[in-house]
Coordinates of C-alpha atoms in Angstrom, one line a residue:
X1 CA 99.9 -18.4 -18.0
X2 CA 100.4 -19.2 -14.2
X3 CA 97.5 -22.4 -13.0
X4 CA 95.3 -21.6 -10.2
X5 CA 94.5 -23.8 -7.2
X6 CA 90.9 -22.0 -7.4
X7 CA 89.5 -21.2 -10.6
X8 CA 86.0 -19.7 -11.2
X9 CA 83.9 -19.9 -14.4
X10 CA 81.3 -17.5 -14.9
X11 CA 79.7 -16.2 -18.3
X12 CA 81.1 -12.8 -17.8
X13 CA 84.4 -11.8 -16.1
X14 CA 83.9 -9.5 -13.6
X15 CA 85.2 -6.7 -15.5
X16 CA 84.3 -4.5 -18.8
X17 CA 86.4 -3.2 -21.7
X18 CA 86.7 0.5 -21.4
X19 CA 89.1 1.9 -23.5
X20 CA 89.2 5.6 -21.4
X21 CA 90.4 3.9 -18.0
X22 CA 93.8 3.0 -17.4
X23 CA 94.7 -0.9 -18.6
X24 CA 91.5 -0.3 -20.7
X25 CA 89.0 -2.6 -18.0
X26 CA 87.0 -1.4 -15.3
X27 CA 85.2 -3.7 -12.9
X28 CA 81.6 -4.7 -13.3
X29 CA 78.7 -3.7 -11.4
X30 CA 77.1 -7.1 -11.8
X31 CA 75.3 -9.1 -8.8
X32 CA 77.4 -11.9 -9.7
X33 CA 80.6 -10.1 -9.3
X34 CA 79.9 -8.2 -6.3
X35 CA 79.0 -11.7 -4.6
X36 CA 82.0 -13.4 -5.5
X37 CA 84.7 -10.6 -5.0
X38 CA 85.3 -10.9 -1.1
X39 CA 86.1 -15.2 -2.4
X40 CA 88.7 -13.7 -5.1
X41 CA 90.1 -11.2 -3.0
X42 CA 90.9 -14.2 -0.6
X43 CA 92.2 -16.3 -2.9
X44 CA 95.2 -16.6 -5.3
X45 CA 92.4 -17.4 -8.2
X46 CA 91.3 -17.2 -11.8
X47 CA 88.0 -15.9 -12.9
X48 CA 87.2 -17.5 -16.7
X49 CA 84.7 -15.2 -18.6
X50 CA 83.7 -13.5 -21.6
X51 CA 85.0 -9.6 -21.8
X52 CA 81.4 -8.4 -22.6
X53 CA 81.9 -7.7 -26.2
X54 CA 81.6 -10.0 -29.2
X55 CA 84.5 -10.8 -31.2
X56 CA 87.0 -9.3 -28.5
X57 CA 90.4 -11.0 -28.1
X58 CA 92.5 -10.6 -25.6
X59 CA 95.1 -12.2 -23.8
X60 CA 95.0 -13.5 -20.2
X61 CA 95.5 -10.6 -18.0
X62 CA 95.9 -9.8 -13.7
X63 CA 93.1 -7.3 -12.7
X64 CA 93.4 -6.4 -9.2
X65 CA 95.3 -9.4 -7.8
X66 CA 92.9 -12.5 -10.0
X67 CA 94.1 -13.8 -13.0
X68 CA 91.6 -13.3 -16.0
X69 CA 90.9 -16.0 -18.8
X70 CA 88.8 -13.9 -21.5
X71 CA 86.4 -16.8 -23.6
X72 CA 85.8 -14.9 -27.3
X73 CA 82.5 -14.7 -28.6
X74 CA 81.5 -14.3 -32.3
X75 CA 78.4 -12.0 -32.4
X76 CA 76.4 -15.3 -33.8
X77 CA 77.3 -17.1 -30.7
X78 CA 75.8 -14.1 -28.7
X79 CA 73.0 -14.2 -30.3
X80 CA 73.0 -18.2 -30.6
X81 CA 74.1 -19.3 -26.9
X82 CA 73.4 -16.9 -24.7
X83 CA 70.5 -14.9 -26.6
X84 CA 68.8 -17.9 -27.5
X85 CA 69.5 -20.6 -26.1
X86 CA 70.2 -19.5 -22.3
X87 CA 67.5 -16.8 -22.1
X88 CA 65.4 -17.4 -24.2
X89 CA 65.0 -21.2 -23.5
X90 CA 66.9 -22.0 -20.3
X91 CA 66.1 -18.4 -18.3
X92 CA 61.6 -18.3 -19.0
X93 CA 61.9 -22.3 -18.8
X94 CA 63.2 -22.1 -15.9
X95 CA 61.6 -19.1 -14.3
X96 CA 58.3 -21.1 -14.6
X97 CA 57.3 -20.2 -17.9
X98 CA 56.3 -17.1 -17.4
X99 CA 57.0 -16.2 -20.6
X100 CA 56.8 -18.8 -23.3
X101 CA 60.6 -20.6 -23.8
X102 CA 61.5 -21.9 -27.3
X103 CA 63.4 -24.5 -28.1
X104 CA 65.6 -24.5 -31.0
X105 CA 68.3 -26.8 -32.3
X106 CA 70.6 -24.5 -33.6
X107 CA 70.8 -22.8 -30.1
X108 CA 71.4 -25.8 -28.4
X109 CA 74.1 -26.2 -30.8
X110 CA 75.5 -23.7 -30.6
X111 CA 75.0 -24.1 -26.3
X112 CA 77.0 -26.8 -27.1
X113 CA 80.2 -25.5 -28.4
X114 CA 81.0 -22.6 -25.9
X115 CA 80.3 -24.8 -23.4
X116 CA 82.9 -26.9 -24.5
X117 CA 85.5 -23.6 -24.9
X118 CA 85.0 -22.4 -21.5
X119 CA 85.3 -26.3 -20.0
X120 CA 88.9 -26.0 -22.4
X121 CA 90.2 -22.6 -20.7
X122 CA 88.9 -23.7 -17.2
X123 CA 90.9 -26.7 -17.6
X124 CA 94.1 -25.6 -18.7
X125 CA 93.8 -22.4 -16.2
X126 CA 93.6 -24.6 -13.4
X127 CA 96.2 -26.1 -11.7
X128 CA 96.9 -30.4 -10.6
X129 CA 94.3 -31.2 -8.2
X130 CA 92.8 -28.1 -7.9
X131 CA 89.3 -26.6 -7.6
X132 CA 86.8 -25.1 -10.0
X133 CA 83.6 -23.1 -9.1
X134 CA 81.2 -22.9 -12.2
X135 CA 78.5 -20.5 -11.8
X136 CA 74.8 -20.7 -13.5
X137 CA 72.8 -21.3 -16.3
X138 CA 74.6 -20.8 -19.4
X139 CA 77.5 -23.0 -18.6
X140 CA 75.6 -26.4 -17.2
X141 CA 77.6 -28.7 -19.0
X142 CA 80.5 -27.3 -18.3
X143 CA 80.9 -29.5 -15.1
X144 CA 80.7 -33.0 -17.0
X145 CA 83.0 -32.0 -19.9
X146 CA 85.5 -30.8 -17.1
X147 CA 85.4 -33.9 -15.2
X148 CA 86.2 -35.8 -18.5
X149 CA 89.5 -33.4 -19.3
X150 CA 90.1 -32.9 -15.7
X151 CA 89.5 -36.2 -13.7
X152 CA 91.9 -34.7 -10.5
X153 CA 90.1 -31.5 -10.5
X154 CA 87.1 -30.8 -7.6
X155 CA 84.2 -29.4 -9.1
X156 CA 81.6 -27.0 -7.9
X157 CA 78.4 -25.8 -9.6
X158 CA 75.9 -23.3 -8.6
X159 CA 72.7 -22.2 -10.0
X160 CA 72.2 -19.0 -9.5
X161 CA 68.6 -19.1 -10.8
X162 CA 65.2 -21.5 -10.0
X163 CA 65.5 -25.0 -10.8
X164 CA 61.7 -25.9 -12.0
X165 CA 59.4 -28.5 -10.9
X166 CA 60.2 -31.7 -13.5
X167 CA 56.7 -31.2 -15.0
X168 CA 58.2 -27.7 -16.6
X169 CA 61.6 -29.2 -16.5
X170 CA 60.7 -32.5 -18.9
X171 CA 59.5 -29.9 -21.7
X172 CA 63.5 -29.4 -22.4
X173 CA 64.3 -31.4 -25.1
X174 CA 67.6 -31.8 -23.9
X175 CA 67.0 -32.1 -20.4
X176 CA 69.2 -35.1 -19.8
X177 CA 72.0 -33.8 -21.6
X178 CA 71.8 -30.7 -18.6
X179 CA 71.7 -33.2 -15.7
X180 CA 74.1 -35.0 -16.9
X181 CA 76.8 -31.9 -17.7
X182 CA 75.5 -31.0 -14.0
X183 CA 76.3 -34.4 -12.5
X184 CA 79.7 -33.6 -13.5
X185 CA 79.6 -31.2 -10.3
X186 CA 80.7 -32.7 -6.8
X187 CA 78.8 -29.8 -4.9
X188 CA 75.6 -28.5 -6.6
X189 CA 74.4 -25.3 -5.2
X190 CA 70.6 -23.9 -5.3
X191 CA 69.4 -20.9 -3.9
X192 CA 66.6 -22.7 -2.0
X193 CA 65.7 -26.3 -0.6
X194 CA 63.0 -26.5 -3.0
X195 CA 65.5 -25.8 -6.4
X196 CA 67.4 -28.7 -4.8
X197 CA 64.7 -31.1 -4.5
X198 CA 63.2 -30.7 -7.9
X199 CA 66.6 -31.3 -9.5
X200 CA 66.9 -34.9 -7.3
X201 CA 63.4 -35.6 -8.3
X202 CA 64.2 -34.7 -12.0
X203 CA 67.2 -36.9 -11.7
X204 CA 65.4 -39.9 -10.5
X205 CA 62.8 -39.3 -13.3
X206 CA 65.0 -39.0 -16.1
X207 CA 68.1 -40.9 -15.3
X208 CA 67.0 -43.6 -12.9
X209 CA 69.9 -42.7 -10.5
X210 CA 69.7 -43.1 -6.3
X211 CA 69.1 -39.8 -4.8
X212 CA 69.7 -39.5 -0.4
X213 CA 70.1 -37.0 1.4
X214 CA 73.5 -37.8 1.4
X215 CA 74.3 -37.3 -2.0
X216 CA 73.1 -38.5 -5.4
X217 CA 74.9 -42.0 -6.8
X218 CA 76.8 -41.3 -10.3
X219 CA 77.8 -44.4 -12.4
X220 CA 81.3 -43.5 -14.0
X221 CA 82.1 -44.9 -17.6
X222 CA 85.0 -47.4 -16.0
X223 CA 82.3 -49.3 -13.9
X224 CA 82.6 -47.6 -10.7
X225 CA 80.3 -44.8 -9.0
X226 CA 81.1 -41.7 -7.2
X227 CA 78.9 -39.5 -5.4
X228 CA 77.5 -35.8 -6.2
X229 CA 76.2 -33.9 -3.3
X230 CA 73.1 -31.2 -4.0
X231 CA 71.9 -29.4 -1.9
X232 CA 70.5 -25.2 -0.9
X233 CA 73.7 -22.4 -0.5
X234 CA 71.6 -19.5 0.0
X235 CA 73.4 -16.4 -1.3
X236 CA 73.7 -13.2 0.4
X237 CA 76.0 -10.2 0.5
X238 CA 79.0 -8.1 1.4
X239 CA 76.7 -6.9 4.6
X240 CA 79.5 -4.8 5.9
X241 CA 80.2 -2.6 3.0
X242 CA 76.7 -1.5 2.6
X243 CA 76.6 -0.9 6.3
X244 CA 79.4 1.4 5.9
X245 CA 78.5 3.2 2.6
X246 CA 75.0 3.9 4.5
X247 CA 76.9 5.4 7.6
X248 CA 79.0 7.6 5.5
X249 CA 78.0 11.3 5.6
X250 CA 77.8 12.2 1.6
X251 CA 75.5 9.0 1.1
X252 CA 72.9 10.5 4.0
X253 CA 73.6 13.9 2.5
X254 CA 72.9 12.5 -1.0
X255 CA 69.6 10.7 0.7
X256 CA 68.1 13.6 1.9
X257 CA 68.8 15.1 -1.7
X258 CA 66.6 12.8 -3.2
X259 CA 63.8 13.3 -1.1
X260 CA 64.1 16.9 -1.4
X261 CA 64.2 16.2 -5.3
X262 CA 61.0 14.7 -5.1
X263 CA 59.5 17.6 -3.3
X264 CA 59.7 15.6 0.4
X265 CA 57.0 13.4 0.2
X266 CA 55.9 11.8 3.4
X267 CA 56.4 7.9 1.8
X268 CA 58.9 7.2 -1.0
X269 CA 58.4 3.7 -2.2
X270 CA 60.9 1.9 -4.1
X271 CA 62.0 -0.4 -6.7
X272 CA 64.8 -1.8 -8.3
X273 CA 65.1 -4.8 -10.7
X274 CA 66.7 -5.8 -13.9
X275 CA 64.1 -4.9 -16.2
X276 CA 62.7 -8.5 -16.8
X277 CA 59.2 -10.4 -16.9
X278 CA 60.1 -11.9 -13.7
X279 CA 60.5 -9.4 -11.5
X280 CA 56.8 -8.4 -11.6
X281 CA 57.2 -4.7 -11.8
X282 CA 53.7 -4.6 -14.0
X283 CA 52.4 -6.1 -10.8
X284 CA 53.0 -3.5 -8.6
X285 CA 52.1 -0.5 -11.1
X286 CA 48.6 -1.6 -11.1
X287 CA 48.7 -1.9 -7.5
X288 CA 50.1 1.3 -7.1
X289 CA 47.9 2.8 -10.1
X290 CA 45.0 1.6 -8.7
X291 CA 45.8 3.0 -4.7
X292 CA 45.6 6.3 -6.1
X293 CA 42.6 5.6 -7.9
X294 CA 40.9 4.6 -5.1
X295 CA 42.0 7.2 -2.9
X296 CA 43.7 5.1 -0.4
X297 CA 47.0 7.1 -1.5
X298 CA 47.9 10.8 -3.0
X299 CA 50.2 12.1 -5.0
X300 CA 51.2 14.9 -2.9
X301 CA 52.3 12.1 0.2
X302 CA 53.4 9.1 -1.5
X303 CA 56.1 8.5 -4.9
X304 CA 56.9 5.4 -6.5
X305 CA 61.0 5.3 -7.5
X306 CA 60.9 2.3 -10.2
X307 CA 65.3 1.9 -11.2
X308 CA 64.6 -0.8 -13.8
X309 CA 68.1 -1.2 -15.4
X310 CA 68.3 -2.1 -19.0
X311 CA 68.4 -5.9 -19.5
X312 CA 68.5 -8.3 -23.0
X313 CA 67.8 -5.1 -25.5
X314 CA 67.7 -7.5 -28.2
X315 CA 65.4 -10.5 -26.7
X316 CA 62.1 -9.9 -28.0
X317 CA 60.3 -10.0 -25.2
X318 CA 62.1 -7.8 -23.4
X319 CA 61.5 -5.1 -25.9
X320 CA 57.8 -5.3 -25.4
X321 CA 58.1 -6.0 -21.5
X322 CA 60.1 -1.9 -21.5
X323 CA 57.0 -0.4 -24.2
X324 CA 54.3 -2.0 -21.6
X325 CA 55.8 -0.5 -18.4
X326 CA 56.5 3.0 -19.8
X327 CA 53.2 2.6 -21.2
X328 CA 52.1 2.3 -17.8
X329 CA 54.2 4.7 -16.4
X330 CA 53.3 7.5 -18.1
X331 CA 49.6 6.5 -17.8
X332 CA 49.6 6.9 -14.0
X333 CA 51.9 10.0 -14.4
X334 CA 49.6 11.6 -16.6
X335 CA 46.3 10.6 -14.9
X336 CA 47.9 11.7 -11.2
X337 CA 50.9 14.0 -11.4
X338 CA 50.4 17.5 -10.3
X339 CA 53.0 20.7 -10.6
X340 CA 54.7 19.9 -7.6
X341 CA 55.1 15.7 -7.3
X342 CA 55.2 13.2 -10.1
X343 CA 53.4 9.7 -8.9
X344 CA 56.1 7.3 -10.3
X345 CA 60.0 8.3 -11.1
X346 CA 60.5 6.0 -13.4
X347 CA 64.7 5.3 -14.2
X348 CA 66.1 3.1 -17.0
X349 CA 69.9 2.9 -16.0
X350 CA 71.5 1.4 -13.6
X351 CA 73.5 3.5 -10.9
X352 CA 76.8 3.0 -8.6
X353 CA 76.6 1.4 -5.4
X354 CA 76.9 4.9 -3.5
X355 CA 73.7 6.2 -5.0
X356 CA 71.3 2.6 -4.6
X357 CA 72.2 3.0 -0.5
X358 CA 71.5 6.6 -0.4
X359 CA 68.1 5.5 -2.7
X360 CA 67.9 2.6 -0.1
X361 CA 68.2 5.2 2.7
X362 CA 65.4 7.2 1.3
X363 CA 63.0 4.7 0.5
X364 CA 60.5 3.9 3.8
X365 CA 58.9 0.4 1.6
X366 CA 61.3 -1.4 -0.5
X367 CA 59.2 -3.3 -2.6
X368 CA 60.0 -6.8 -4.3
X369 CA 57.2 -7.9 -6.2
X370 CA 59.1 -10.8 -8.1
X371 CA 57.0 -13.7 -9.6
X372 CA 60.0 -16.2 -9.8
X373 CA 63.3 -15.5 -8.3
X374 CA 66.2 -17.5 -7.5
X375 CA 67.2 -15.2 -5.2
X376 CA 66.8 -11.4 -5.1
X377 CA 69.8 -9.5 -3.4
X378 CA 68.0 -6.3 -3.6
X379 CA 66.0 -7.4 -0.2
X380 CA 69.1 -8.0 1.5
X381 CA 71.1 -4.9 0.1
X382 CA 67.8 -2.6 1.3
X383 CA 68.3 -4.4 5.0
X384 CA 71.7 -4.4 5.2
X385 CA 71.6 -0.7 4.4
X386 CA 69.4 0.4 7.0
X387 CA 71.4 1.2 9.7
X388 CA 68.5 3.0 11.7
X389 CA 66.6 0.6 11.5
X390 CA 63.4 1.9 10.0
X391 CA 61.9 0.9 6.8
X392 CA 59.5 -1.8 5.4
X393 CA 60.4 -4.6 3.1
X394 CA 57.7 -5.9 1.2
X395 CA 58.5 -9.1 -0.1
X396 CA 57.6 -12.0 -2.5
X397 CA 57.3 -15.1 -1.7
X398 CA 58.4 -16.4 -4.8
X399 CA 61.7 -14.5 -4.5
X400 CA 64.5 -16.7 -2.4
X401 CA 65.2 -14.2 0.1
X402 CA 62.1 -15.4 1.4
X403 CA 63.0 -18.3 3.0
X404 CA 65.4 -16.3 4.9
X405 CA 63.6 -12.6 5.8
X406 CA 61.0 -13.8 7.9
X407 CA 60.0 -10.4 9.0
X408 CA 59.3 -8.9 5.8
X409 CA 55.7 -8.3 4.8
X410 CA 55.4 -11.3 2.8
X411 CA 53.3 -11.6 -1.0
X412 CA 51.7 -13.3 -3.5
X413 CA 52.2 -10.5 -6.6
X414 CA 49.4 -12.2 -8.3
X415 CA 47.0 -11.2 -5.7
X416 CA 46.6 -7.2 -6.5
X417 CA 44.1 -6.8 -3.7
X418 CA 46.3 -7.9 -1.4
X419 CA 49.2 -6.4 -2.4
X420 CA 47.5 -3.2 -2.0
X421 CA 46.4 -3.4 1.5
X422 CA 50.0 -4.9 1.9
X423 CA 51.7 -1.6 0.7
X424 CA 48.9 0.6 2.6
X425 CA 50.1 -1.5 6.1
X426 CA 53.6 -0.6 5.1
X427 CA 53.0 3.0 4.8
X428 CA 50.7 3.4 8.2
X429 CA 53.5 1.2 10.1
X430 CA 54.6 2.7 13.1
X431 CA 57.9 3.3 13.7
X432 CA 58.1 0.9 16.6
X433 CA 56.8 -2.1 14.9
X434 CA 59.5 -1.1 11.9
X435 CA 62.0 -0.9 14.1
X436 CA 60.9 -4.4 15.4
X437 CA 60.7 -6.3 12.0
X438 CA 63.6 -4.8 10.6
X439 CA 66.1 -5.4 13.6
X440 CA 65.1 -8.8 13.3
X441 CA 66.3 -8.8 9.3
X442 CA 69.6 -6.8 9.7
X443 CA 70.4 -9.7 12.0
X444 CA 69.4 -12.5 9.5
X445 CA 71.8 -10.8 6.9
X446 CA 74.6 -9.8 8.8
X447 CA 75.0 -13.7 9.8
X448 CA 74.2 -14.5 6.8
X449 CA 76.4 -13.0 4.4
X450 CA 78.0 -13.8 1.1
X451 CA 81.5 -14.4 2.9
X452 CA 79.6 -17.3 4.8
X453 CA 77.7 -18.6 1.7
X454 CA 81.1 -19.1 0.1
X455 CA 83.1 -20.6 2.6
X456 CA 79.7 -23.4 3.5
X457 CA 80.5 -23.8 -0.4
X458 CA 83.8 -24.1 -0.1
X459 CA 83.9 -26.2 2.7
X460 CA 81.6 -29.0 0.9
X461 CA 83.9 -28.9 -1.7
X462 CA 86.7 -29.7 0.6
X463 CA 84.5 -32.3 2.5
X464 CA 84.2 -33.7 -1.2
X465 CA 87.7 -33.8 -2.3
X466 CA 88.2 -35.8 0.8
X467 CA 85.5 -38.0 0.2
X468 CA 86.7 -38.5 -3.6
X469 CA 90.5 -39.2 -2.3
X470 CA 89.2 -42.0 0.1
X471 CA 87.2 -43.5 -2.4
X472 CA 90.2 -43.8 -5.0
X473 CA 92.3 -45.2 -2.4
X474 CA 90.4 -48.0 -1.4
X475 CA 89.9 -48.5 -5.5
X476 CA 93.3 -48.6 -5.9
X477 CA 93.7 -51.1 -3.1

C-alpha cells in the first residue's frame, strides 16, 4: 500500500459497501464526508475508516482518486466502542447530559483497543513526516498513541461535537486518559470558542499543565516540552454546490412539487435532524401543537415537514426518543388534520442532496430547535440554498452556527412561549425584512465555507510543523 503525505482518520470511511454498484462501494451521504471531500479531492490522501458493517474485511482500495484504509469491526466492538462507549457515554456526556451517560468499564475497554487499531493503520498509511487529520469523538486517543508510533508525524484533531464545561466533564472516569490521547494533537479543533476554552480549563484542572493563548505546554516523556495549540475552526460547507443544485431547473421544478403535494399551503415550515435527543425536535412539536391549539396558526395555511433520519436503532434511548415523537406526531395529526392538509409530514429516512435543496427551497422557516450542538450544518445548507433570498432561519442558540448567523431569529428551545411567538414572527415576516436578514447570512456562509475551515486548519498545522522543526533543532544543538 502507497504512504500518504495527508492522511485522515475518521470512524467511518466516506463510503458504504453496496454489493449492486459497480466495485461494490458507493459514497456516503454523511455530514462528515460531505465536509471533508473538497480537502480529499485536493489532496493525494488517505481516508482511514470502518466500511460500515461489522466483521467486514477488505483490503485497502482507491475510491475516486483517495486511498481507503478499511479498520474491521467485530459486531461486539460495535456494540462495545462505539454503541457504548462513544454514544452512550462520550456523545449525552458531552451534549450536556441531556440524556443520562453511563459509564462502563468494559466500554472503555473496549474504547481502548480500536483506538489503538486505527492509531496502527493511520500510522503505517502515512508517509515520513507527513500529516494526519483525526476527526471526533470516538477516536480521542488516537492522537497520543500516534505521536508515540509516529514521533515525525504532524497531528491534527478536531472535535466535531461540544466539548462540556469541566463540572460535566470531571464525571468521566477516564477523563485524563482523553486529554491526554488529545494532547497528542498539535492543532486541536472545536466548533466554537467556548468548546475550546472548557477543554484548556479542564486541562489545567486535571493535569496541572500551562494553558495561553498561545498554546497549551505538554511535558514529553524525555524531559523536554512541546506545545499543543487549541483553539475554534468553525465548520461550514461546500456553499457553491448547494447554490448550484438550488439554481438548477429540476430542483425548483421538484420544489414547487412538494408544495403542490402538500396542497400549497401559504407557510411550509421545516425540519431536518438526525433523529437524536439533542436536536430538540419534541421542542418544537409542542410549540407547533400548541400554535394550532391556540389558534394563532391553521392547518389549511401552515405544514410542519419534520425529515428526522434514522439514527443509533439499537441505543436505547433512541428507541424511545422515535416512539415519543411519532407519538406526538400522530397526536397533532389526529387532533388537526383535515381532508385536504395534514398538520405535520412527518419522514423517517434520509434523502439525497437534490431533494433536501428542493425541500430547502420550499420551506419559508427553517427551523433548528437544537438543545446542544457542536455545530448544525443544516442552518448553513438552508442559507446557502436560498438563492432568492427569502426565507426565515430560526435558530438555537445552543447550536454552533450561532455564533456565526447573526441574522437568524435566534432561541432558547427551552422557552416554548417564546419559541412560539418566534415562529409566528417568522411566518408574518415581510419579504423585505427576509430579504434583509437572509442576504446578510448567504454572505456569512459563502466566506465562510468548508474549503476555508480546512485550509485555516491546515494552515495551523503547517504553522506547527514549523514550530515543532525549530524546536528540534535548537534541541539538537
Amino acid at each position: 500500500m502507497p504512504q500518504a503525505d495527508l492522511v485522515v482518520v475518521a470512524n467511518r470511511l466516506p463510503v458504504d459497501h453496496d454489493e449492486t454498484v459497480d466495485g461494490g462501494w458507493r459514497r456516503s451521504p454523511g455530514g462528515l464526508v460531505t465536509a471533508l471531500e473538497p480537502v480529499m479531492r485536493g489532496a493525494d490522501g488517505a481516508w482511514v475508516g470502518w466500511p460500515g458493517r461489522a466483521g467486514l474485511k477488505a483490503e485497502p482500495f482507491e475510491f475516486e482518486g483517495t486511498q481507503l484504509v478499511p479498520v474491521e469491526l467485530s459486531d461486539e466492538e460495535v456494540e462495545l466502542y462505539y454503541e457504548g462507549f462513544s454514544n452512550d457515554t462520550i456523545w449525552p456526556l458531552y451534549h450536556d447530559v441531556i440524556a443520562a451517560p453511563r459509564y462502563r468499564r468494559q466500554w472503555w475497554e473496549s474504547y481502548v483497543q480500536v483506538n489503538e487499531r486505527f492509531a496502527e493503520a493511520a500510522a503505517s498509511a502515512t508517509a515520513e513526516g507527513g500529516t494526519v487529520w483525526v476527526q471526533d469523538y470516538q477516536l480521542q486517543l488516537v492522537p497520543q498513541l500516534l505521536r508515540q508510533a509516529r514521533p515525525d508525524l504532524t497531528i491534527g484533531y478536531f472535535h466535531h461535537i461540544p466539548f462540556p464545561a469541566y463540572g460535566l466533564y470531571s464525571q468521566l472516569p477516564w477523563r485524563r486518559q482523553v486529554l491526554e490521547g488529545l494532547l497528542g494533537a498539535d492543532v486541536i479543533g472545536f466548533q466554537r470558542v467556548a468548546d475550546a476554552g472548557n477543554f484548556a480549563r479542564a486541562v489545567r484542572r486535571q493535569l496541572r499543565y500551562e494553558t495561553k493563548a498561545s498554546g497549551i505546554t505538554v511535558p514529553q516523556p524525555d524531559g523536554t516540552v512541546r506545545t499543543a495549540v487549541a483553539r475554534a475552526f468553525p465548520i461550514s460547507i461546500d456553499t457553491a454546490s448547494y447554490e448550484e443544485l438550488a439554481r438548477r431547473e429540476d430542483v425548483r421544478a421538484r420544489a414547487a412539487e412538494i408544495r403542490e403535494s402538500l396542497g400549497n399551503p401559504k407557510h411550509i415550515l421545516l425540519g431536518v435532524d438526525r433523529l437524536d435527543y439533542t436536536k430538540g425536535i419534541r421542542h418544537r412539536l409542542k410549540a407547533f401543537g400548541e400554535l394550532l391549539q391556540d389558534g394563532r396558526l391553521d392547518v389549511e395555511d401552515v405544514t410542519l415537514v419534520q425529515v428526522a433520519s434514522p439514527s443509533r436503532e439499537r441505543v436505547a434511548a433512541y428507541v424511545q426518543l422515535r416512539d415519543e415523537i411519532e407519538l406526538t406526531v400522530s397526536r397533532i395529526n389526529g387532533d388537526y388534520d383535515t381532508m385536504g392538509h395534514s398538520a405535520i409530514r412527518y419522514l423517517h429516512q434520509g434523502y439525497p442532496r437534490e431533494e433536501m435543496v428542493a425541500l430547502f427551497l420550499a420551506a419559508d422557516v427553517m427551523l433548528v430547535t437544537a438543545l446542544r450542538d457542536g455545530m448544525n450544518l443544516v442552518a448553513k445548507e438552508y442559507v446557502a440554498s436560498r438563492v432568492d433570498n427569502r426565507g426565515v432561519l430560526i435558530l438555537s442558540e445552543f447550536a454552533g452556527a450561532a455564533d456565526e448567523l447573526g441574522s437568524a431569529l435566534r432561541i432558547n428551545p427551552h422557552d416554548i412561549g417564546t419559541l412560539k411567538d418566534t415562529i409566528m414572527q417568522a411566518v408574518e415576516m415581510s419579504p423585505a425584512e427576509q430579504g434583509r436578514r437572509m442576504r446578510a447570512l448567504r454572505k456569512k456562509v459563502r466566506d465562510n465555507d468548508v474549503e476555508k475551515w480546512s485550509r485555516d486548519f491546515l494552515d495551523a498545522l503547517d504553522t506547527a510543523r514549523a514550530r515543532n522543526s525549530a524546536a528540534r533543532s535548537e534541541a539538537a544543538s
